[in-house]
Structure formats: structure tokens, C-alpha cells
Amino acid sequence: MRTDLIRKTALTAAGLAFTGGAIAGPVTTAFAAP
């Protein structure tokens, strides 16, 4: 049970980090462009 909770938390954190990076990448590029 506890392992399942840790696994879900880790997957959620990884998913949020991936989604945040996918959104922040193009936005940063757009602001960096002249």
C-alpha cells in the first residue's frame, strides 16, 4: 500500500515536471527571440 502511494506520487511529480518543461520550453524560446 505504501509503495503504491510513493509510486503514484513519483509519477505525478514526473508528469508535472515533464508538462511544465514542455510548456516552459517554447515560451522561453519565444521570449528569447528578438
PDB file of N, CA and C in Angstrom:
ATOM      1  N   MET A   1       0.839  -1.198   0.000  1.00  0.00           N
ATOM      2  CA  MET A   1       0.000   0.000   0.000  1.00  0.00           C
ATOM      3  C   MET A   1       0.875   1.250   0.000  1.00  0.00           C
ATOM      4  N   ARG A   2       1.840   1.273   0.903  1.00  0.00           N
ATOM      5  CA  ARG A   2       2.689   2.463   0.993  1.00  0.00           C
ATOM      6  C   ARG A   2       3.526   2.621  -0.275  1.00  0.00           C
ATOM      7  N   THR A   3       3.999   1.523  -0.821  1.00  0.00           N
ATOM      8  CA  THR A   3       4.793   1.587  -2.043  1.00  0.00           C
ATOM      9  C   THR A   3       3.948   2.154  -3.188  1.00  0.00           C
ATOM     10  N   ASP A   4       2.681   1.777  -3.223  1.00  0.00           N
ATOM     11  CA  ASP A   4       1.795   2.264  -4.273  1.00  0.00           C
ATOM     12  C   ASP A   4       1.629   3.782  -4.173  1.00  0.00           C
ATOM     13  N   LEU A   5       1.515   4.285  -2.953  1.00  0.00           N
ATOM     14  CA  LEU A   5       1.364   5.727  -2.749  1.00  0.00           C
ATOM     15  C   LEU A   5       2.622   6.456  -3.200  1.00  0.00           C
ATOM     16  N   ILE A   6       3.786   5.914  -2.851  1.00  0.00           N
ATOM     17  CA  ILE A   6       5.050   6.532  -3.259  1.00  0.00           C
ATOM     18  C   ILE A   6       5.171   6.524  -4.776  1.00  0.00           C
ATOM     19  N   ARG A   7       4.771   5.402  -5.386  1.00  0.00           N
ATOM     20  CA  ARG A   7       4.862   5.297  -6.847  1.00  0.00           C
ATOM     21  C   ARG A   7       3.955   6.333  -7.510  1.00  0.00           C
ATOM     22  N   LYS A   8       2.731   6.477  -7.011  1.00  0.00           N
ATOM     23  CA  LYS A   8       1.803   7.456  -7.587  1.00  0.00           C
ATOM     24  C   LYS A   8       2.348   8.868  -7.423  1.00  0.00           C
ATOM     25  N   THR A   9       2.908   9.166  -6.262  1.00  0.00           N
ATOM     26  CA  THR A   9       3.467  10.495  -6.024  1.00  0.00           C
ATOM     27  C   THR A   9       4.621  10.772  -6.976  1.00  0.00           C
ATOM     28  N   ALA A  10       5.494   9.784  -7.156  1.00  0.00           N
ATOM     29  CA  ALA A  10       6.642   9.947  -8.050  1.00  0.00           C
ATOM     30  C   ALA A  10       6.181  10.151  -9.492  1.00  0.00           C
ATOM     31  N   LEU A  11       5.199   9.372  -9.922  1.00  0.00           N
ATOM     32  CA  LEU A  11       4.703   9.512 -11.289  1.00  0.00           C
ATOM     33  C   LEU A  11       4.033  10.862 -11.496  1.00  0.00           C
ATOM     34  N   THR A  12       3.289  11.319 -10.492  1.00  0.00           N
ATOM     35  CA  THR A  12       2.638  12.625 -10.593  1.00  0.00           C
ATOM     36  C   THR A  12       3.675  13.730 -10.693  1.00  0.00           C
ATOM     37  N   ALA A  13       4.706  13.663  -9.849  1.00  0.00           N
ATOM     38  CA  ALA A  13       5.762  14.674  -9.871  1.00  0.00           C
ATOM     39  C   ALA A  13       6.477  14.670 -11.219  1.00  0.00           C
ATOM     40  N   ALA A  14       6.769  13.485 -11.743  1.00  0.00           N
ATOM     41  CA  ALA A  14       7.441  13.390 -13.035  1.00  0.00           C
ATOM     42  C   ALA A  14       6.557  13.939 -14.150  1.00  0.00           C
ATOM     43  N   GLY A  15       5.271  13.630 -14.085  1.00  0.00           N
ATOM     44  CA  GLY A  15       4.337  14.129 -15.095  1.00  0.00           C
ATOM     45  C   GLY A  15       4.234  15.645 -15.067  1.00  0.00           C
ATOM     46  N   LEU A  16       4.171  16.209 -13.865  1.00  0.00           N
ATOM     47  CA  LEU A  16       4.093  17.664 -13.748  1.00  0.00           C
ATOM     48  C   LEU A  16       5.379  18.310 -14.245  1.00  0.00           C
ATOM     49  N   ALA A  17       6.520  17.734 -13.914  1.00  0.00           N
ATOM     50  CA  ALA A  17       7.801  18.290 -14.361  1.00  0.00           C
ATOM     51  C   ALA A  17       7.900  18.231 -15.882  1.00  0.00           C
ATOM     52  N   PHE A  18       7.474  17.115 -16.471  1.00  0.00           N
ATOM     53  CA  PHE A  18       7.521  16.965 -17.926  1.00  0.00           C
ATOM     54  C   PHE A  18       6.589  17.963 -18.603  1.00  0.00           C
ATOM     55  N   THR A  19       5.368  18.088 -18.072  1.00  0.00           N
ATOM     56  CA  THR A  19       4.395  19.022 -18.641  1.00  0.00           C
ATOM     57  C   THR A  19       4.891  20.463 -18.500  1.00  0.00           C
ATOM     58  N   GLY A  20       5.428  20.784 -17.336  1.00  0.00           N
ATOM     59  CA  GLY A  20       5.952  22.135 -17.120  1.00  0.00           C
ATOM     60  C   GLY A  20       7.090  22.441 -18.079  1.00  0.00           C
ATOM     61  N   GLY A  21       7.969  21.478 -18.286  1.00  0.00           N
ATOM     62  CA  GLY A  21       9.077  21.677 -19.219  1.00  0.00           C
ATOM     63  C   GLY A  21       8.588  21.823 -20.647  1.00  0.00           C
ATOM     64  N   ALA A  22       7.567  21.061 -21.009  1.00  0.00           N
ATOM     65  CA  ALA A  22       7.028  21.130 -22.371  1.00  0.00           C
ATOM     66  C   ALA A  22       6.376  22.488 -22.625  1.00  0.00           C
ATOM     67  N   ILE A  23       5.826  23.095 -21.575  1.00  0.00           N
ATOM     68  CA  ILE A  23       5.187  24.401 -21.722  1.00  0.00           C
ATOM     69  C   ILE A  23       6.237  25.514 -21.652  1.00  0.00           C
ATOM     70  N   ALA A  24       7.176  25.403 -20.687  1.00  0.00           N
ATOM     71  CA  ALA A  24       8.170  26.449 -20.474  1.00  0.00           C
ATOM     72  C   ALA A  24       9.167  26.540 -21.636  1.00  0.00           C
ATOM     73  N   GLY A  25       9.480  25.428 -22.270  1.00  0.00           N
ATOM     74  CA  GLY A  25      10.448  25.429 -23.368  1.00  0.00           C
ATOM     75  C   GLY A  25      10.074  26.392 -24.485  1.00  0.00           C
ATOM     76  N   PRO A  26       8.937  26.213 -25.137  1.00  0.00           N
ATOM     77  CA  PRO A  26       8.541  27.124 -26.225  1.00  0.00           C
ATOM     78  C   PRO A  26       8.346  28.560 -25.745  1.00  0.00           C
ATOM     79  N   VAL A  27       7.854  28.751 -24.534  1.00  0.00           N
ATOM     80  CA  VAL A  27       7.648  30.102 -24.025  1.00  0.00           C
ATOM     81  C   VAL A  27       8.980  30.810 -23.854  1.00  0.00           C
ATOM     82  N   THR A  28       9.962  30.111 -23.295  1.00  0.00           N
ATOM     83  CA  THR A  28      11.292  30.702 -23.118  1.00  0.00           C
ATOM     84  C   THR A  28      11.898  31.034 -24.467  1.00  0.00           C
ATOM     85  N   THR A  29      11.750  30.165 -25.442  1.00  0.00           N
ATOM     86  CA  THR A  29      12.277  30.398 -26.788  1.00  0.00           C
ATOM     87  C   THR A  29      11.618  31.631 -27.409  1.00  0.00           C
ATOM     88  N   ALA A  30      10.314  31.772 -27.197  1.00  0.00           N
ATOM     89  CA  ALA A  30       9.598  32.898 -27.782  1.00  0.00           C
ATOM     90  C   ALA A  30      10.083  34.218 -27.180  1.00  0.00           C
ATOM     91  N   PHE A  31      10.325  34.227 -25.860  1.00  0.00           N
ATOM     92  CA  PHE A  31      10.804  35.464 -25.228  1.00  0.00           C
ATOM     93  C   PHE A  31      12.262  35.743 -25.605  1.00  0.00           C
ATOM     94  N   ALA A  32      13.050  34.712 -25.843  1.00  0.00           N
ATOM     95  CA  ALA A  32      14.458  34.897 -26.177  1.00  0.00           C
ATOM     96  C   ALA A  32      14.637  35.395 -27.620  1.00  0.00           C
ATOM     97  N   ALA A  33      13.672  35.096 -28.470  1.00  0.00           N
ATOM     98  CA  ALA A  33      13.767  35.520 -29.854  1.00  0.00           C
ATOM     99  C   ALA A  33      13.669  37.046 -29.962  1.00  0.00           C
ATOM    100  N   PRO A  34      14.459  37.617 -30.836  1.00  0.00           N
ATOM    101  CA  PRO A  34      14.444  39.084 -30.982  1.00  0.00           C
ATOM    102  C   PRO A  34      13.164  39.612 -31.600  1.00  0.00           C
TER     103      PRO A  34
END
